[in-house]
Amino acid sequence: MNLLRCSALSKRYGNKLALDKVDLTLETGSPIALVGPNGAGKTTLMSLLLGFIKPSSGDIKVFGKQPGSTALLGKVAALPQDAALDPDFSLATQLALYARLHGFSNKAAAREVQRVLALVGLADAANALPKALSHGMSKRAAIAQALIGNPKLVLLDEPTAGLDPVNARHVRDLVTELAGDITFIISSHNLEELEKLCGKVLYLDHGKLSQAVDLTKPDSQA
Ligand code: ADP
Ligand code: ADP
């Protein structure tokens, strides 16, 4: 299924060209890595994908729709790098509220919370307060929130930054497990990790997409 189509996509902030005529077509499937130095335009591309900002020129379609359109509501989710739950309200309370905001009824919200907590291995922590969770568990709780409503595309910004190797491994395993149902776009500086996780790497530099390398086919460019 077509995930993303950008044609001559540009974004300007004042006279700063953050994205420069990006052409890109992606299909759903294995996780996709988004890499490039600071200032390359990664956050800008993610923000355009989410419909948080509008292109200056060119075109972007996610699942064939305009980002931010109601047709994509619930289909696209993002996990910001600093995503954190309120320390003082239980996971169940906060995730249920989030599910309610996504249109779930009270009863369905409670079921959805159980579903996503089970997916991330936190089924027993529903009543825990985030402040009592380890760093690794907090990250998984934030991922659980992003999974509410069963999105088809999930953007992860530095999902393992600041985690110890064991918890980073848990997060990677979780992504691999979920990758059958969800396409992930992962922005990270950890190239070794991305190589393990992702089927494709997008390199951005100075707002230009220099190449999209298919890791599943050695020496090929897609
Ligand atoms: P990355 O996520 O790869 O670090 P960004 O998309 O955040 O890159 O930024 C791309 C370029 O656009 C950088 O030069 C950045 O300073 C600039 N930029 C990003 N957001 C804004 C903004 N709101 N106003 C002005 N310049 C911005
Ligand atoms: P990243 O973690 O991807 O490198 P940044 O630290 O570059 O992100 O940017 C964080 C936020 O600040 C983004 O929302 C971006 O749009 C904004 N930003 C980045 N550069 C500028 C800038 N020169 N002027 C205004 N806002 C900026």
Coordinates of C-alpha atoms and ligand atoms in Angstrom, one line a residue:
M1 CA 0.0 0.0 0.0
N2 CA 1.3 3.5 -0.8
L3 CA 2.4 5.1 2.5
L4 CA 3.9 8.4 1.4
R5 CA 4.3 10.4 -1.8
C6 CA 6.2 13.7 -1.9
S7 CA 6.7 15.6 -5.1
A8 CA 9.0 18.6 -5.2
L9 CA 8.2 19.1 -1.5
S10 CA 9.8 22.2 -0.2
K11 CA 9.5 24.0 3.2
R12 CA 10.9 27.4 3.9
Y13 CA 11.1 29.2 7.3
G14 CA 11.6 32.8 6.3
N15 CA 14.6 32.6 3.9
K16 CA 15.8 29.3 5.4
L17 CA 15.1 26.4 3.0
A18 CA 14.5 23.5 5.4
L19 CA 13.4 21.0 2.7
D20 CA 14.4 21.4 -0.9
K21 CA 12.3 19.8 -3.6
V22 CA 12.0 16.4 -2.1
D23 CA 10.7 13.6 -4.3
L24 CA 9.9 10.4 -2.5
T25 CA 7.6 7.4 -2.7
L26 CA 7.3 4.9 0.1
E27 CA 5.2 1.8 0.5
T28 CA 4.0 0.3 3.8
G29 CA 6.2 -2.5 5.2
S30 CA 9.4 -2.7 7.1
P31 CA 10.5 0.2 9.3
I32 CA 12.1 3.1 7.5
A33 CA 15.0 5.1 8.9
L34 CA 15.3 8.8 8.6
V35 CA 18.9 10.0 9.1
G36 CA 20.9 13.1 8.6
P37 CA 22.9 15.7 10.5
N38 CA 21.3 18.3 12.8
G39 CA 19.4 20.8 10.7
A40 CA 19.0 18.4 7.8
G41 CA 15.2 18.8 7.8
K42 CA 14.2 15.6 9.6
T43 CA 11.8 17.3 12.0
T44 CA 10.4 19.4 9.2
L45 CA 9.6 16.3 7.1
M46 CA 8.0 14.6 10.1
S47 CA 6.0 17.7 10.9
L48 CA 4.8 17.9 7.3
L49 CA 3.8 14.2 7.4
L50 CA 1.8 14.8 10.6
G51 CA 0.1 17.9 9.1
F52 CA 1.5 20.1 11.8
I53 CA 2.9 22.5 9.2
K54 CA 2.1 23.1 5.5
P55 CA 4.5 22.8 2.6
S56 CA 5.8 26.1 1.1
S57 CA 5.5 24.4 -2.3
G58 CA 5.1 20.9 -3.8
D59 CA 2.9 18.1 -2.6
I60 CA 2.7 15.5 0.1
K61 CA 0.2 12.7 0.5
V62 CA 0.0 10.1 3.3
F63 CA -2.0 7.0 2.4
G64 CA -3.1 9.1 -0.6
K65 CA -4.6 11.9 1.7
Q66 CA -3.5 15.4 2.7
P67 CA -1.7 15.2 6.0
G68 CA -3.8 16.5 8.9
S69 CA -7.1 15.7 7.0
T70 CA -9.8 13.9 9.0
A71 CA -9.4 10.8 6.8
L72 CA -6.1 10.3 8.5
L73 CA -7.3 10.8 12.0
G74 CA -6.1 7.9 14.1
K75 CA -4.1 6.4 11.2
V76 CA -0.9 8.3 11.9
A77 CA 0.7 8.7 15.3
A78 CA 4.0 10.0 16.6
L79 CA 6.2 9.4 19.5
P80 CA 8.2 12.6 20.2
Q81 CA 11.7 12.1 21.7
D82 CA 10.6 13.7 25.0
A83 CA 7.2 12.1 25.2
A84 CA 6.3 11.7 28.8
L85 CA 3.1 10.9 30.7
D86 CA 2.0 13.0 33.7
P87 CA 3.9 11.5 36.6
D88 CA 0.9 11.6 39.0
F89 CA -1.9 9.9 37.2
S90 CA -2.0 6.1 36.6
L91 CA -1.3 4.7 33.1
A92 CA -4.8 3.4 32.8
T93 CA -6.3 6.8 33.6
Q94 CA -4.1 8.8 31.2
L95 CA -4.3 6.3 28.3
A96 CA -8.1 6.0 28.7
L97 CA -8.4 9.8 28.5
Y98 CA -6.3 9.7 25.4
A99 CA -8.4 7.0 23.9
R100 CA -11.6 9.0 24.7
L101 CA -10.0 11.9 22.8
H102 CA -9.6 9.5 19.9
G103 CA -13.3 8.8 19.9
F104 CA -13.5 5.6 22.0
S105 CA -16.5 5.2 24.3
N106 CA -15.7 4.8 28.0
K107 CA -16.0 1.0 27.8
A108 CA -14.1 0.7 24.5
A109 CA -11.4 3.0 25.9
A110 CA -10.8 0.7 28.8
R111 CA -10.4 -2.3 26.5
E112 CA -8.1 -0.3 24.2
V113 CA -5.9 0.6 27.1
Q114 CA -5.6 -3.1 28.1
R115 CA -4.8 -4.0 24.5
V116 CA -2.0 -1.4 24.1
L117 CA -0.5 -2.1 27.5
A118 CA -0.4 -5.8 26.8
L119 CA 1.3 -5.0 23.4
V120 CA 4.2 -3.2 25.2
G121 CA 4.4 -5.7 28.1
L122 CA 2.9 -3.5 30.7
A123 CA -0.4 -5.3 31.2
D124 CA 0.3 -5.5 35.0
A125 CA 1.3 -1.9 35.3
A126 CA -2.1 -0.3 34.4
N127 CA -2.6 1.1 37.9
A128 CA 1.0 2.3 38.3
L129 CA 1.9 5.9 38.4
P130 CA 4.4 7.0 35.7
K131 CA 6.7 8.4 38.4
A132 CA 7.1 4.9 39.8
L133 CA 8.2 3.4 36.5
S134 CA 11.7 2.8 35.3
H135 CA 13.0 4.8 32.3
G136 CA 12.5 1.8 30.1
M137 CA 9.0 1.2 31.3
S138 CA 8.1 4.9 30.8
K139 CA 9.3 4.7 27.2
R140 CA 7.1 1.6 26.6
A141 CA 4.2 3.5 28.2
A142 CA 4.7 6.3 25.8
I143 CA 4.8 3.9 22.9
A144 CA 1.5 2.3 24.2
Q145 CA -0.1 5.7 24.1
A146 CA 1.0 6.1 20.4
L147 CA -0.5 2.8 19.6
I148 CA -4.0 3.7 20.8
G149 CA -6.5 3.5 17.9
N150 CA -4.2 1.1 16.0
P151 CA -2.4 3.6 13.8
K152 CA -1.0 2.3 10.5
L153 CA 2.0 4.7 10.5
V154 CA 3.9 5.6 13.6
L155 CA 6.8 8.1 13.7
L156 CA 9.4 7.5 16.3
D157 CA 11.9 10.2 17.2
E158 CA 15.1 8.8 18.8
P159 CA 13.1 5.9 20.4
T160 CA 16.0 4.5 22.3
A161 CA 17.9 7.7 23.2
G162 CA 18.9 7.7 26.9
L163 CA 17.9 4.0 27.4
D164 CA 20.4 1.5 28.8
P165 CA 21.3 -1.4 26.4
V166 CA 18.7 -3.8 27.8
N167 CA 15.8 -1.4 27.6
A168 CA 16.9 -0.2 24.2
R169 CA 16.8 -3.8 23.1
H170 CA 13.3 -4.2 24.5
V171 CA 12.2 -1.2 22.4
R172 CA 13.8 -2.5 19.3
D173 CA 12.2 -5.9 19.8
L174 CA 8.8 -4.2 20.3
V175 CA 9.2 -2.3 17.0
T176 CA 10.2 -5.5 15.2
E177 CA 7.2 -7.3 16.7
L178 CA 4.7 -4.6 15.7
A179 CA 6.2 -4.0 12.3
G180 CA 3.9 -6.5 10.7
D181 CA 0.9 -4.3 11.3
I182 CA 2.4 -0.8 11.5
T183 CA 4.9 1.0 9.3
F184 CA 7.4 2.9 11.4
I185 CA 9.5 5.8 10.4
I186 CA 12.4 6.1 12.8
S187 CA 14.6 9.1 13.2
S188 CA 17.8 8.3 15.1
H189 CA 21.5 9.0 15.3
N190 CA 22.2 5.4 16.1
L191 CA 23.0 4.0 12.7
E192 CA 23.9 0.6 13.9
E193 CA 20.5 0.3 15.5
L194 CA 18.7 1.5 12.4
E195 CA 20.6 -1.0 10.2
K196 CA 19.3 -3.8 12.4
L197 CA 15.7 -2.5 12.5
C198 CA 15.0 -0.9 9.2
G199 CA 14.4 -2.1 5.6
K200 CA 15.2 1.3 4.1
V201 CA 17.2 4.4 5.0
L202 CA 16.4 7.9 3.9
Y203 CA 19.3 10.3 4.1
L204 CA 18.5 14.0 4.4
D205 CA 21.2 16.7 4.1
H206 CA 20.6 20.4 3.9
G207 CA 17.0 19.8 3.1
K208 CA 17.8 17.5 0.2
L209 CA 17.0 13.8 0.1
S210 CA 20.3 12.5 -1.2
Q211 CA 19.4 8.8 -1.4
A212 CA 17.0 6.2 -0.3
V213 CA 18.9 2.9 0.3
D214 CA 17.1 -0.4 0.4
L215 CA 18.9 -2.4 3.1
T216 CA 17.2 -5.6 2.1
K217 CA 18.8 -5.6 -1.4
P218 CA 22.6 -5.1 -1.1
D219 CA 24.0 -2.4 -3.5
S220 CA 20.6 -1.3 -4.7
Q221 CA 19.1 2.2 -4.6
A222 CA 15.3 2.5 -4.3
Ligands
ADP1 P1 16.6 18.3 11.9 O1 15.3 17.8 12.5 O2 17.2 17.4 10.8 O3 17.6 18.7 12.9 P2 14.9 20.6 11.2 O4 13.8 20.1 10.3 O5 14.6 20.8 12.7 O6 16.2 19.6 11.0 O7 15.5 21.9 10.7 C1 15.9 22.1 9.3 C2 16.4 23.6 9.2 O8 15.3 24.5 9.3 C3 17.4 24.0 10.2 O9 18.3 24.8 9.6 C4 16.6 24.7 11.3 O10 17.3 25.6 12.0 C5 15.5 25.3 10.4 N1 14.2 25.5 11.1 C6 13.5 24.5 11.6 N2 12.4 25.0 12.2 C7 12.4 26.3 12.0 C8 11.6 27.4 12.4 N3 10.4 27.2 13.0 N4 11.9 28.6 12.1 C9 13.1 28.9 11.4 N5 14.0 27.9 11.1 C10 13.6 26.6 11.4
ADP2 P1 15.9 17.9 16.3 O1 15.8 17.3 17.7 O2 15.2 17.2 15.3 O3 17.3 18.3 15.9 P2 15.7 20.8 16.7 O4 16.3 20.8 18.0 O5 16.4 21.1 15.4 O6 15.1 19.3 16.5 O7 14.4 21.6 16.7 C1 13.5 21.6 17.7 C2 12.3 22.5 17.4 O8 12.8 23.9 17.2 C3 11.6 22.2 16.1 O9 10.2 22.3 16.4 C4 12.0 23.1 15.1 O10 11.0 23.4 14.2 C5 12.4 24.4 15.9 N1 13.5 25.1 15.4 C6 14.7 24.6 14.9 N2 15.5 25.5 14.4 C7 14.8 26.7 14.6 C8 15.1 28.0 14.2 N3 16.3 28.4 13.6 N4 14.2 29.0 14.5 C9 13.1 28.6 15.1 N5 12.7 27.4 15.4 C10 13.6 26.4 15.2

